[in-house]
Amino acid sequence: MSDQTLITIPARKGKAARVKKGQIIKVINTHGEQVVDTWAFNQDDLNEFMSMEHSRPHILKVNPKVGDTMLTNKRRPILTFVEDTAGAVHDTLMAACDRYRYELLGCKEHHDNCTDNLHAAMHELGLHAPETPSPLNLFMNIPVHDDDSLSFDPPVSTKGSYVLLRAEMDLVIAFSACPQDIVPINGKGLKPTEAHFQVLS
Ligand SMILES: [Zn+2]
């Protein structure tokens, strides 16, 4: 894929695409306050994937910045932050939301969730994700406070802000426009929205 088509990540849903080594992925926070859970898998071996716990000891940050390269669970480069107009606040600490998260939050019926969205997006490409790695949560604001506590805060990103990520291997990128509407991680309006991405050549 290199036609630079603007691809929609529907509100509350996921989308995946194949990306070649060297291509740049532009992830756009179209409406400004939407968290986008992001996964990357080695196209030749889906058992190798971007890993937050392997990336943090490499970048020595909980919040990656421009110039930082994320690693796989085999400690190989997979995605590099090339540009960031979204306030440089992202999250590497929180697991993807899932049915259990919403059950704990009191949901009695099905709630869309990023875990199901990852697997559905991969299935759309005829692929099967072997597990649900901890995602790179783009635009997600999880501040580490002075007393070491964490909180779910609204994004600092703005409408149309974006990040550019360079693929360091042939990979499958997967996104979920997080459907969280109980805690204000997608803004105080509690209204998850769509987001968009482009694969630039
Ligand atoms: Zn989510």
mmCIF file of C-alpha atoms and ligand atoms in Angstrom:
data_model
loop_
_atom_site.group_PDB
_atom_site.id
_atom_site.type_symbol
_atom_site.label_atom_id
_atom_site.label_comp_id
_atom_site.label_asym_id
_atom_site.label_seq_id
_atom_site.Cartn_x
_atom_site.Cartn_y
_atom_site.Cartn_z
ATOM 1 C CA MET A 1 0.000 0.000 0.000
ATOM 2 C CA SER A 2 1.548 3.317 -1.012
ATOM 3 C CA ASP A 3 -1.265 5.319 -2.585
ATOM 4 C CA GLN A 4 -1.553 7.538 0.479
ATOM 5 C CA THR A 5 -5.296 6.873 0.759
ATOM 6 C CA LEU A 6 -6.807 8.298 3.922
ATOM 7 C CA ILE A 7 -8.077 5.262 5.790
ATOM 8 C CA THR A 8 -10.765 5.569 8.456
ATOM 9 C CA ILE A 9 -10.490 3.913 11.824
ATOM 10 C CA PRO A 10 -14.227 3.940 12.571
ATOM 11 C CA ALA A 11 -15.366 5.222 15.944
ATOM 12 C CA ARG A 12 -15.226 2.380 18.500
ATOM 13 C CA LYS A 13 -13.710 -0.017 15.916
ATOM 14 C CA GLY A 14 -10.366 -1.167 14.483
ATOM 15 C CA LYS A 15 -8.487 -1.198 11.183
ATOM 16 C CA ALA A 16 -5.264 -2.849 10.020
ATOM 17 C CA ALA A 17 -2.972 -2.550 6.985
ATOM 18 C CA ARG A 18 0.204 -4.037 5.580
ATOM 19 C CA VAL A 19 3.170 -1.643 5.519
ATOM 20 C CA LYS A 20 6.581 -1.995 3.865
ATOM 21 C CA LYS A 21 9.895 -1.292 5.592
ATOM 22 C CA GLY A 22 10.745 2.395 5.209
ATOM 23 C CA GLN A 23 7.192 3.590 4.695
ATOM 24 C CA ILE A 24 5.815 6.283 6.985
ATOM 25 C CA ILE A 25 2.478 5.850 8.726
ATOM 26 C CA LYS A 26 0.622 9.055 9.538
ATOM 27 C CA VAL A 27 -1.862 8.613 12.389
ATOM 28 C CA ILE A 28 -4.267 11.527 12.592
ATOM 29 C CA ASN A 29 -6.314 12.513 15.631
ATOM 30 C CA THR A 30 -9.083 13.777 13.370
ATOM 31 C CA HIS A 31 -11.359 15.151 16.069
ATOM 32 C CA GLY A 32 -8.631 15.851 18.611
ATOM 33 C CA GLU A 33 -9.269 13.753 21.708
ATOM 34 C CA GLN A 34 -9.350 10.177 20.495
ATOM 35 C CA VAL A 35 -6.987 7.545 21.867
ATOM 36 C CA VAL A 36 -5.737 5.165 19.175
ATOM 37 C CA ASP A 37 -4.432 1.826 20.440
ATOM 38 C CA THR A 38 -1.667 0.731 18.062
ATOM 39 C CA TRP A 39 -0.057 -2.641 17.396
ATOM 40 C CA ALA A 40 2.605 -3.709 14.902
ATOM 41 C CA PHE A 41 3.409 -7.292 13.893
ATOM 42 C CA ASN A 42 6.282 -8.634 11.792
ATOM 43 C CA GLN A 43 4.579 -9.410 8.477
ATOM 44 C CA ASP A 44 6.620 -12.623 8.088
ATOM 45 C CA ASP A 45 6.078 -13.888 11.635
ATOM 46 C CA LEU A 46 3.092 -12.610 13.584
ATOM 47 C CA ASN A 47 4.601 -14.080 16.747
ATOM 48 C CA GLU A 48 7.065 -11.175 16.644
ATOM 49 C CA PHE A 49 5.353 -7.893 17.519
ATOM 50 C CA MET A 50 5.953 -4.441 18.980
ATOM 51 C CA SER A 51 6.366 -4.825 22.723
ATOM 52 C CA MET A 52 6.008 -2.047 25.272
ATOM 53 C CA GLU A 53 7.967 -3.929 27.931
ATOM 54 C CA HIS A 54 10.839 -4.485 25.487
ATOM 55 C CA SER A 55 10.716 -0.904 24.179
ATOM 56 C CA ARG A 56 10.843 0.879 27.546
ATOM 57 C CA PRO A 57 14.289 -0.455 28.537
ATOM 58 C CA HIS A 58 15.525 0.646 25.112
ATOM 59 C CA ILE A 59 14.125 4.197 25.092
ATOM 60 C CA LEU A 60 14.266 4.572 28.897
ATOM 61 C CA LYS A 61 10.973 6.453 28.924
ATOM 62 C CA VAL A 62 7.352 5.661 29.652
ATOM 63 C CA ASN A 63 6.354 8.160 26.965
ATOM 64 C CA PRO A 64 8.157 7.847 23.612
ATOM 65 C CA LYS A 65 9.325 10.997 21.825
ATOM 66 C CA VAL A 66 10.427 11.884 18.296
ATOM 67 C CA GLY A 67 13.567 9.908 17.470
ATOM 68 C CA ASP A 68 12.652 6.960 19.698
ATOM 69 C CA THR A 69 12.452 3.483 18.165
ATOM 70 C CA MET A 70 10.070 0.877 19.526
ATOM 71 C CA LEU A 71 11.263 -2.731 19.669
ATOM 72 C CA THR A 72 9.683 -6.122 19.178
ATOM 73 C CA ASN A 73 9.540 -8.953 21.685
ATOM 74 C CA LYS A 74 12.764 -10.085 19.936
ATOM 75 C CA ARG A 75 14.276 -6.637 20.631
ATOM 76 C CA ARG A 76 14.447 -5.629 16.998
ATOM 77 C CA PRO A 77 13.427 -2.153 15.715
ATOM 78 C CA ILE A 78 9.864 -2.050 14.385
ATOM 79 C CA LEU A 79 8.540 1.554 14.554
ATOM 80 C CA THR A 80 10.295 4.911 14.945
ATOM 81 C CA PHE A 81 8.650 8.191 15.960
ATOM 82 C CA VAL A 82 9.526 10.615 13.151
ATOM 83 C CA GLU A 83 7.235 13.568 13.903
ATOM 84 C CA ASP A 84 4.655 14.423 16.539
ATOM 85 C CA THR A 85 2.316 17.420 16.444
ATOM 86 C CA ALA A 86 -0.002 15.977 19.116
ATOM 87 C CA GLY A 87 1.756 17.233 22.235
ATOM 88 C CA ALA A 88 4.064 14.223 22.601
ATOM 89 C CA VAL A 89 1.870 12.551 25.191
ATOM 90 C CA HIS A 90 1.266 8.853 24.552
ATOM 91 C CA ASP A 91 1.077 5.796 26.791
ATOM 92 C CA THR A 92 3.028 2.555 27.013
ATOM 93 C CA LEU A 93 1.722 1.353 30.388
ATOM 94 C CA MET A 94 -1.907 0.374 29.970
ATOM 95 C CA ALA A 95 -3.222 -2.874 28.529
ATOM 96 C CA ALA A 96 -5.837 -2.658 25.800
ATOM 97 C CA CYS A 97 -9.387 -2.445 27.082
ATOM 98 C CA ASP A 98 -11.332 -5.691 26.884
ATOM 99 C CA ARG A 99 -14.654 -7.191 27.934
ATOM 100 C CA TYR A 100 -13.308 -7.801 31.448
ATOM 101 C CA ARG A 101 -12.313 -4.156 31.868
ATOM 102 C CA TYR A 102 -15.869 -3.089 31.043
ATOM 103 C CA GLU A 103 -17.370 -5.761 33.279
ATOM 104 C CA LEU A 104 -15.279 -4.358 36.146
ATOM 105 C CA LEU A 105 -16.555 -0.897 35.245
ATOM 106 C CA GLY A 106 -20.105 -2.160 35.685
ATOM 107 C CA CYS A 107 -21.188 -2.934 32.123
ATOM 108 C CA LYS A 108 -23.836 -5.644 32.071
ATOM 109 C CA GLU A 109 -24.008 -5.951 28.277
ATOM 110 C CA HIS A 110 -21.467 -6.142 25.474
ATOM 111 C CA HIS A 111 -19.205 -3.109 25.184
ATOM 112 C CA ASP A 112 -16.970 -2.540 22.172
ATOM 113 C CA ASN A 113 -13.332 -2.930 23.193
ATOM 114 C CA CYS A 114 -9.847 -2.547 21.733
ATOM 115 C CA THR A 115 -8.936 -6.212 22.191
ATOM 116 C CA ASP A 116 -11.841 -7.427 20.046
ATOM 117 C CA ASN A 117 -11.111 -4.601 17.584
ATOM 118 C CA LEU A 118 -7.509 -5.755 17.105
ATOM 119 C CA HIS A 119 -8.557 -9.300 16.280
ATOM 120 C CA ALA A 120 -11.401 -8.198 14.005
ATOM 121 C CA ALA A 121 -9.076 -5.842 12.096
ATOM 122 C CA MET A 122 -6.511 -8.612 11.604
ATOM 123 C CA HIS A 123 -9.238 -10.996 10.447
ATOM 124 C CA GLU A 124 -10.239 -8.435 7.802
ATOM 125 C CA LEU A 125 -6.778 -8.986 6.296
ATOM 126 C CA GLY A 126 -7.111 -12.761 6.603
ATOM 127 C CA LEU A 127 -4.663 -12.817 9.510
ATOM 128 C CA HIS A 128 -4.792 -14.157 13.049
ATOM 129 C CA ALA A 129 -3.060 -12.254 15.834
ATOM 130 C CA PRO A 130 -1.540 -14.903 18.125
ATOM 131 C CA GLU A 131 -2.250 -12.795 21.219
ATOM 132 C CA THR A 132 -3.121 -9.270 22.325
ATOM 133 C CA PRO A 133 0.198 -7.507 22.968
ATOM 134 C CA SER A 134 0.147 -4.445 25.186
ATOM 135 C CA PRO A 135 -0.533 -1.626 22.736
ATOM 136 C CA LEU A 136 1.220 1.641 22.066
ATOM 137 C CA ASN A 137 -1.606 3.932 23.129
ATOM 138 C CA LEU A 138 -1.224 6.943 20.865
ATOM 139 C CA PHE A 139 -2.598 10.210 22.270
ATOM 140 C CA MET A 140 -3.412 8.524 25.602
ATOM 141 C CA ASN A 141 -2.622 10.652 28.640
ATOM 142 C CA ILE A 142 -1.530 8.600 31.659
ATOM 143 C CA PRO A 143 0.536 10.971 33.790
ATOM 144 C CA VAL A 144 2.905 9.540 36.397
ATOM 145 C CA HIS A 145 2.356 11.764 39.426
ATOM 146 C CA ASP A 146 4.929 12.805 42.030
ATOM 147 C CA ASP A 147 3.682 10.101 44.413
ATOM 148 C CA ASP A 148 4.077 7.506 41.598
ATOM 149 C CA SER A 149 0.319 7.205 41.168
ATOM 150 C CA LEU A 150 -1.297 7.101 37.727
ATOM 151 C CA SER A 151 -4.522 8.584 36.405
ATOM 152 C CA PHE A 152 -6.669 8.447 33.270
ATOM 153 C CA ASP A 153 -6.594 12.021 31.957
ATOM 154 C CA PRO A 154 -8.049 13.551 28.781
ATOM 155 C CA PRO A 155 -5.673 13.732 25.789
ATOM 156 C CA VAL A 156 -3.594 16.877 25.222
ATOM 157 C CA SER A 157 -3.753 16.337 21.449
ATOM 158 C CA THR A 158 -5.757 18.712 19.259
ATOM 159 C CA LYS A 159 -8.006 18.380 16.225
ATOM 160 C CA GLY A 160 -5.996 17.252 13.200
ATOM 161 C CA SER A 161 -2.791 16.660 15.153
ATOM 162 C CA TYR A 162 -0.810 13.604 14.120
ATOM 163 C CA VAL A 163 2.215 11.381 14.608
ATOM 164 C CA LEU A 164 4.470 9.986 11.883
ATOM 165 C CA LEU A 165 5.851 6.487 12.471
ATOM 166 C CA ARG A 166 8.446 4.859 10.228
ATOM 167 C CA ALA A 167 8.217 1.104 9.649
ATOM 168 C CA GLU A 168 11.571 -0.530 10.417
ATOM 169 C CA MET A 169 10.509 -3.889 8.914
ATOM 170 C CA ASP A 170 7.699 -5.162 6.690
ATOM 171 C CA LEU A 171 4.851 -5.172 9.160
ATOM 172 C CA VAL A 172 1.135 -5.255 9.774
ATOM 173 C CA ILE A 173 -0.094 -2.184 11.626
ATOM 174 C CA ALA A 174 -3.352 -2.388 13.546
ATOM 175 C CA PHE A 175 -5.310 0.394 15.201
ATOM 176 C CA SER A 176 -8.328 0.669 17.461
ATOM 177 C CA ALA A 177 -10.215 3.901 18.043
ATOM 178 C CA CYS A 178 -10.699 3.160 21.733
ATOM 179 C CA PRO A 179 -14.411 2.902 22.645
ATOM 180 C CA GLN A 180 -13.789 3.848 26.276
ATOM 181 C CA ASP A 181 -16.709 6.083 27.282
ATOM 182 C CA ILE A 182 -16.762 5.526 31.039
ATOM 183 C CA VAL A 183 -13.451 7.114 32.102
ATOM 184 C CA PRO A 184 -12.473 10.400 30.346
ATOM 185 C CA ILE A 185 -9.507 8.985 28.422
ATOM 186 C CA ASN A 186 -11.117 10.087 25.134
ATOM 187 C CA GLY A 187 -11.973 13.541 26.484
ATOM 188 C CA LYS A 188 -14.372 14.767 29.110
ATOM 189 C CA GLY A 189 -17.284 14.507 26.652
ATOM 190 C CA LEU A 190 -16.988 10.697 26.896
ATOM 191 C CA LYS A 191 -17.688 10.452 23.160
ATOM 192 C CA PRO A 192 -15.307 8.174 21.234
ATOM 193 C CA THR A 193 -14.759 9.324 17.649
ATOM 194 C CA GLU A 194 -13.204 8.076 14.441
ATOM 195 C CA ALA A 195 -9.562 8.673 13.579
ATOM 196 C CA HIS A 196 -7.604 8.248 10.346
ATOM 197 C CA PHE A 197 -4.281 7.018 9.033
ATOM 198 C CA GLN A 198 -2.286 7.126 5.827
ATOM 199 C CA VAL A 199 0.621 5.005 4.628
ATOM 200 C CA LEU A 200 3.057 7.383 2.946
ATOM 201 C CA SER A 201 5.676 6.084 0.537
HETATM 202 ZN ZN ZN B 1 -9.634 0.762 24.419
#
